[in-house]
PDB file of C-alpha atoms in Angstrom:
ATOM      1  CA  UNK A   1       0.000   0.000   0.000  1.00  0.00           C
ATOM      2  CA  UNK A   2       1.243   3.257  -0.996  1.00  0.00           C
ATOM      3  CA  UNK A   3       0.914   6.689   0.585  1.00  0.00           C
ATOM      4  CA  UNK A   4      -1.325   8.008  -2.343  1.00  0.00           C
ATOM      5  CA  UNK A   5      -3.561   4.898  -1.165  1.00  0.00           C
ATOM      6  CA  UNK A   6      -4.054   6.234   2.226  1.00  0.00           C
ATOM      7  CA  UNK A   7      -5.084   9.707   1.262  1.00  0.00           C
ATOM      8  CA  UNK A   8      -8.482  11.068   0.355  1.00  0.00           C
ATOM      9  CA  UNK A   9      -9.384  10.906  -3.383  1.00  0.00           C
ATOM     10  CA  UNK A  10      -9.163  14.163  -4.848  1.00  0.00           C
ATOM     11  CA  UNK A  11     -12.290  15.392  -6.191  1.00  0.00           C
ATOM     12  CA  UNK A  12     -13.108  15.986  -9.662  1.00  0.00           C
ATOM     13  CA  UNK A  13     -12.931  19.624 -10.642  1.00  0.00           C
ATOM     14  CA  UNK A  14     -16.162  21.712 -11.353  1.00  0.00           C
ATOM     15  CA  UNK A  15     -16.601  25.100 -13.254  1.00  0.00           C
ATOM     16  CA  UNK A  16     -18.323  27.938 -10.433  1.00  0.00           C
ATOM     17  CA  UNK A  17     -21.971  27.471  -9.853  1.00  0.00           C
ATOM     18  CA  UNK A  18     -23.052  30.533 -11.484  1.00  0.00           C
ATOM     19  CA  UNK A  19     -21.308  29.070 -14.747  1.00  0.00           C
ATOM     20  CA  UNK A  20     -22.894  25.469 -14.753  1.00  0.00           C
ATOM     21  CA  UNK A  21     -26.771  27.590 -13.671  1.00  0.00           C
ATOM     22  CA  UNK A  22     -25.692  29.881 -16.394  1.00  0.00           C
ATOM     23  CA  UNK A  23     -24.392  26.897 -19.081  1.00  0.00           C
ATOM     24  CA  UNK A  24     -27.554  25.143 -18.809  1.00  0.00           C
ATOM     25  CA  UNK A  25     -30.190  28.359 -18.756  1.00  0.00           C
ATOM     26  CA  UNK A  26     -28.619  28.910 -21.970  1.00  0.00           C
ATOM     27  CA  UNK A  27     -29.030  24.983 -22.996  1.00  0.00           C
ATOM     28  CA  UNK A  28     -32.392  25.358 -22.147  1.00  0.00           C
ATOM     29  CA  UNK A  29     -33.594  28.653 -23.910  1.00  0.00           C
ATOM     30  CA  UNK A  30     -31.541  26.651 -27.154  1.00  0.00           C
ATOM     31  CA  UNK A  31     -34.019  23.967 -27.095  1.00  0.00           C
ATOM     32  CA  UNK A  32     -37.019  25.954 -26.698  1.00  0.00           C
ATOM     33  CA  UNK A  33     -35.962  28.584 -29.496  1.00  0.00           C
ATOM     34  CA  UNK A  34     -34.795  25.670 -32.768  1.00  0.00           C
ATOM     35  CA  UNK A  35     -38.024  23.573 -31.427  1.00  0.00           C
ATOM     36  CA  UNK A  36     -36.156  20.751 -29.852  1.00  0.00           C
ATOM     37  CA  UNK A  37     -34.204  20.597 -32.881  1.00  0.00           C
ATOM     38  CA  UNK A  38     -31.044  21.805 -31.688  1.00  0.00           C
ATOM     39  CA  UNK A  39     -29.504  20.431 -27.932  1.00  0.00           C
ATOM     40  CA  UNK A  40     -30.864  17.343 -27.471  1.00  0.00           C
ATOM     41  CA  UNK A  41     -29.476  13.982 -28.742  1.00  0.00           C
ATOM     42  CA  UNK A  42     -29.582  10.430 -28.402  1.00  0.00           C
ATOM     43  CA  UNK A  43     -27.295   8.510 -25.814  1.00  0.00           C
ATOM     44  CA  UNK A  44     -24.921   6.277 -27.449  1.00  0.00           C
ATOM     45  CA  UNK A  45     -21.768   3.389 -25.940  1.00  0.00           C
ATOM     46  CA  UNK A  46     -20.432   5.676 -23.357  1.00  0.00           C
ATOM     47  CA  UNK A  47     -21.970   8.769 -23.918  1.00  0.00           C
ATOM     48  CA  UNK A  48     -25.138  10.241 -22.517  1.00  0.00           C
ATOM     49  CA  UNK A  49     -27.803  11.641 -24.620  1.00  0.00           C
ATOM     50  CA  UNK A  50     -29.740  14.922 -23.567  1.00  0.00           C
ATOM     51  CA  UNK A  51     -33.705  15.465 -23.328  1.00  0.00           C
ATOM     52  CA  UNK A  52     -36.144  17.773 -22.316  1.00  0.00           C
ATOM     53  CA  UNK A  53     -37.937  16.568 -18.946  1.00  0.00           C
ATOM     54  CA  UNK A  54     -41.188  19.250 -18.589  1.00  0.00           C
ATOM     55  CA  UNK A  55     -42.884  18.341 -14.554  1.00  0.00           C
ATOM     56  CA  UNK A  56     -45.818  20.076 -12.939  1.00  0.00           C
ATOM     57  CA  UNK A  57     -44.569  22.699 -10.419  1.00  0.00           C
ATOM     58  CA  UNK A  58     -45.438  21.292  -6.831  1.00  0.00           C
ATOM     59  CA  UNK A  59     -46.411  24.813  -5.557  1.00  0.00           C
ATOM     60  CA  UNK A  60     -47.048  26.427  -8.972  1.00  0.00           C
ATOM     61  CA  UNK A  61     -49.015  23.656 -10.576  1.00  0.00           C
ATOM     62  CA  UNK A  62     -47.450  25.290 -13.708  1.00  0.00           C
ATOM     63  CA  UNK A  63     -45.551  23.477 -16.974  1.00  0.00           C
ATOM     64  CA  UNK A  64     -41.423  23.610 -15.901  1.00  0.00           C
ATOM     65  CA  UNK A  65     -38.781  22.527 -18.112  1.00  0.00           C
ATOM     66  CA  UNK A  66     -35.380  20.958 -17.650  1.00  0.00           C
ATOM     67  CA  UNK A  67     -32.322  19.508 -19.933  1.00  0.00           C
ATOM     68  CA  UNK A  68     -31.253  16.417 -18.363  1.00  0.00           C
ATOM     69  CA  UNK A  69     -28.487  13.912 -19.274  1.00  0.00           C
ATOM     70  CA  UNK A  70     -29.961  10.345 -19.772  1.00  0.00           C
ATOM     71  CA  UNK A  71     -29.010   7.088 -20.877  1.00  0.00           C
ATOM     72  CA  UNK A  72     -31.759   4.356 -21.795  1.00  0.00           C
ATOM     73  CA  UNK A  73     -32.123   1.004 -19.502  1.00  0.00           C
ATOM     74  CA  UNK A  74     -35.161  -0.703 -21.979  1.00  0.00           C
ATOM     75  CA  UNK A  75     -37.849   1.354 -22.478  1.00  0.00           C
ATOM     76  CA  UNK A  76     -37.098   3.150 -19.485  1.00  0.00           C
ATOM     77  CA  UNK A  77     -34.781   6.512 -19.654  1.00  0.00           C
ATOM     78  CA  UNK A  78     -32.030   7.143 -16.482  1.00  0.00           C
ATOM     79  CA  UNK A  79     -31.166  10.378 -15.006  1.00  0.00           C
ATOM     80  CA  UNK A  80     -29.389  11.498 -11.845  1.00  0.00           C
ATOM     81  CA  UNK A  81     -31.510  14.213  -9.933  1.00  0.00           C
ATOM     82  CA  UNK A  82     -27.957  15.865  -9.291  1.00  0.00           C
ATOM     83  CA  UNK A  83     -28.168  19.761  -9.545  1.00  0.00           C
ATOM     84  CA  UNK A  84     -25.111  20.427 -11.141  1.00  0.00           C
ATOM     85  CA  UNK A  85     -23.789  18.543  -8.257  1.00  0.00           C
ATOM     86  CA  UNK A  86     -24.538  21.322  -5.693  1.00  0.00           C
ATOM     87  CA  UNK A  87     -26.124  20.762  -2.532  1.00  0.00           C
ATOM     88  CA  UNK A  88     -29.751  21.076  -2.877  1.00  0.00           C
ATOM     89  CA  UNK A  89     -32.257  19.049  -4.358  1.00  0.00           C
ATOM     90  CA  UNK A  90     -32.872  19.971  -8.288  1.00  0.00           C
ATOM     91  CA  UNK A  91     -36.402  21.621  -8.795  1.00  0.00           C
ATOM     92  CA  UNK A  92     -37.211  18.910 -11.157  1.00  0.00           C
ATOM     93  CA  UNK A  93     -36.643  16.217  -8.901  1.00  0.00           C
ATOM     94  CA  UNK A  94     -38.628  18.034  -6.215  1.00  0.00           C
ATOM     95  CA  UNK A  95     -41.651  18.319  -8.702  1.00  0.00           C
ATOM     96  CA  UNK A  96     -41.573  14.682 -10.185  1.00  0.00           C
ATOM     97  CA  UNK A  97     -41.792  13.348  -6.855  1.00  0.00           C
ATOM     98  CA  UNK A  98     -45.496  15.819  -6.029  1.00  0.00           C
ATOM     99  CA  UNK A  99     -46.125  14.908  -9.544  1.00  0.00           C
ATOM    100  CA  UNK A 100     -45.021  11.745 -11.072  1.00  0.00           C
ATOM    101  CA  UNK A 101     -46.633  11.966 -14.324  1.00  0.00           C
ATOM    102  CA  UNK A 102     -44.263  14.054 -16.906  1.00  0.00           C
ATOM    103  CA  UNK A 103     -42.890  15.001 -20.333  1.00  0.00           C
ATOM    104  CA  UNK A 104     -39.681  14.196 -21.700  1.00  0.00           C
ATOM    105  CA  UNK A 105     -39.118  15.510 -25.264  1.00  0.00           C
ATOM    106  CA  UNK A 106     -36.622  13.618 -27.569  1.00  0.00           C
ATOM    107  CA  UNK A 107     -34.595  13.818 -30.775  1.00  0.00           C
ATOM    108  CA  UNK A 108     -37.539  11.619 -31.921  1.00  0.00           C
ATOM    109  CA  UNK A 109     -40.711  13.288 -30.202  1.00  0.00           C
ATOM    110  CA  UNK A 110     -42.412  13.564 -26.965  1.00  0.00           C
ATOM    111  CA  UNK A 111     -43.070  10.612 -24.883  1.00  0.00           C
ATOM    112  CA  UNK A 112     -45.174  10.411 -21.986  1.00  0.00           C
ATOM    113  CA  UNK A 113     -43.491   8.733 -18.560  1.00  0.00           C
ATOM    114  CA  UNK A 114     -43.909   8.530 -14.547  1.00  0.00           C
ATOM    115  CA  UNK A 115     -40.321   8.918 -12.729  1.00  0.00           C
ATOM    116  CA  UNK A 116     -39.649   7.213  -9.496  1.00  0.00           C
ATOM    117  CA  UNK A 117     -36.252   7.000  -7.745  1.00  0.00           C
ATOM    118  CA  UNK A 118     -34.015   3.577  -8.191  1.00  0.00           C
ATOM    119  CA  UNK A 119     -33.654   1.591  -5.048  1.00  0.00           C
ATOM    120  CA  UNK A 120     -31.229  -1.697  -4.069  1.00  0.00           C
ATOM    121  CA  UNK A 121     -30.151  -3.454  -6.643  1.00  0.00           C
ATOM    122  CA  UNK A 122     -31.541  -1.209  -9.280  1.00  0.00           C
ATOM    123  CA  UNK A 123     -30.227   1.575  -8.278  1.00  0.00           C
ATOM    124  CA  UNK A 124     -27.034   0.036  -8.179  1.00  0.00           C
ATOM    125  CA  UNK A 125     -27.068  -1.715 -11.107  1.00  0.00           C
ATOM    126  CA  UNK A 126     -27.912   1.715 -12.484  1.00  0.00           C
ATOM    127  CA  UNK A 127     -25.874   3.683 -10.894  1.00  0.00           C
ATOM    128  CA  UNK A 128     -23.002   1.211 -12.351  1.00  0.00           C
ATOM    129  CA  UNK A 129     -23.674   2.042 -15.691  1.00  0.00           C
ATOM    130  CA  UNK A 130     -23.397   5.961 -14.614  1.00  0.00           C
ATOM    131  CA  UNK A 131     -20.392   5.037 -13.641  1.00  0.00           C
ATOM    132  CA  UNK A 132     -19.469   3.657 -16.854  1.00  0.00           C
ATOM    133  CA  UNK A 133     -19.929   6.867 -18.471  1.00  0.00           C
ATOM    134  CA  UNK A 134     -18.543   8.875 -16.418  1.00  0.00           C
ATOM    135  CA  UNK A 135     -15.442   8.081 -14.595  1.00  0.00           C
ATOM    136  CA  UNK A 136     -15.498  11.322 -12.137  1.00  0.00           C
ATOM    137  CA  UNK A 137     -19.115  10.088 -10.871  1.00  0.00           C
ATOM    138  CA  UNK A 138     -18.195   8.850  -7.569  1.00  0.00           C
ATOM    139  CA  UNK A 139     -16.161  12.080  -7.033  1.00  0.00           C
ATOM    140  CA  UNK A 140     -18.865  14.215  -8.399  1.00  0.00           C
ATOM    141  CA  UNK A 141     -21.761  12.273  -5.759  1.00  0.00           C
ATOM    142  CA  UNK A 142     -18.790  12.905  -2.753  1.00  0.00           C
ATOM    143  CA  UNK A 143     -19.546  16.911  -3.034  1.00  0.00           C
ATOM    144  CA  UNK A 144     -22.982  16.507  -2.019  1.00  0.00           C
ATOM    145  CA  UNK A 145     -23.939  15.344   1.594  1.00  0.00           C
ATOM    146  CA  UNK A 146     -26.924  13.721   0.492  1.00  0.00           C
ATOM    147  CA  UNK A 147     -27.246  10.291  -1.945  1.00  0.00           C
ATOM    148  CA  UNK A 148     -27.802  11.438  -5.232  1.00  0.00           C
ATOM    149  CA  UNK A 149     -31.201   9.931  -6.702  1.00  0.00           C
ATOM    150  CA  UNK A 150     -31.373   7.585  -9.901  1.00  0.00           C
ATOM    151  CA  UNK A 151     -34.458   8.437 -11.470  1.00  0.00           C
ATOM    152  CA  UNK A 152     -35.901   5.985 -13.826  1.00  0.00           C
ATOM    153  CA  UNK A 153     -38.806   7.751 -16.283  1.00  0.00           C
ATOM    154  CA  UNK A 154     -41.256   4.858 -17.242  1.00  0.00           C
ATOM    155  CA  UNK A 155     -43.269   5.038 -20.424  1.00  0.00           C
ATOM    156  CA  UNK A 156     -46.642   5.728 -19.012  1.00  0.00           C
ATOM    157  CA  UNK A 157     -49.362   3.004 -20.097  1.00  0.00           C
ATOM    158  CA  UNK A 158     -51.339   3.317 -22.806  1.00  0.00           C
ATOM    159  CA  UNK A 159     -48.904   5.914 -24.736  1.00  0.00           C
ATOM    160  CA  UNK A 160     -47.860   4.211 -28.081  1.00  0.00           C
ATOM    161  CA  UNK A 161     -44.115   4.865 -26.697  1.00  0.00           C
ATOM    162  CA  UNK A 162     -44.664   2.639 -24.224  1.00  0.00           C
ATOM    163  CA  UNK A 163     -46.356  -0.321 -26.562  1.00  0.00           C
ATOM    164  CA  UNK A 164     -43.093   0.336 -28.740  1.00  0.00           C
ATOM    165  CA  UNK A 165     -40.879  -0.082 -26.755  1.00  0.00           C
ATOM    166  CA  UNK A 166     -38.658   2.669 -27.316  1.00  0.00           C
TER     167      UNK A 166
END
């Protein structure tokens, strides 16, 4: 065992948190101005794709939108509810759990889903394949006191997203 062993890992380096708010207000308004045609894509081998996740407001009851990185697991599409890896909870996550019944907008369409949060072995099995994608993950999770949530977004029944399998 070496002496680099017995220290802490060093943690991953982050831009400032008015650059990563700033960096995805901007993704965001990107979206919304081509018509979905511009910032999002489709998750391939070891790269996350983006998508537009649109929740009720829990206190609002109003439409709120969101660019989140995903990967697909089946049918169903993975996110981390992880805030630019700052301390609170993400707004999104906050709202999907009041309201489980959502939006997410794709490279090919809309799709109707319900999110929940990943527990035991899913959420380890999930949280895995995170891993596989992004190397810094652990280091990234470590800067927040709190476990970072694996949401899962399930095709809501009776959408022809869901029957497809997509």
């Amino acid at each position: 065992m070496t002496e680099s062993d017995l220290r802490p890992a060093k943690k991953p380096w982050l831009p400032p948190r008015w650059f990563i708010r700033l960096f995805w207000s901007a993704h965001r308004g990107v979206v919304r101005r081509s018509g979905g045609r511009v910032g999002l894509s489709r998750p391939h081998a070891n790269r996350y794709g983006m998508l537009r996740l649109t929740t009720v407001g829990r206190r609002t009851g109003q439409q709120r939108s969101v660019i989140l990185g995903y990967f697909e697991d089946g049918a169903n599409l993975v996110s981390l509810a992880m805030n630019g890896w700052g301390e609170p909870e993400p707004a999104w996550w906050l709202n999907l759990q009041a309201h489980p019944d959502a939006t997410v907008d794709l490279v090919d369409g809309p799709r109707s889903v319900r999110g929940h949060a990943a527990t035991g072995d899913e959420r380890s099995r999930l949280w895995a394949r995170w891993r596989e994608i992004d190397k810094n993950l652990d280091g990234y999770a470590a800067r927040r006191s709190s476990e970072t949530a694996v949401v899962v977004l399930v095709p809501r029944p009776g959408t022809s997203e869901a029957s497809r399998g997509t």
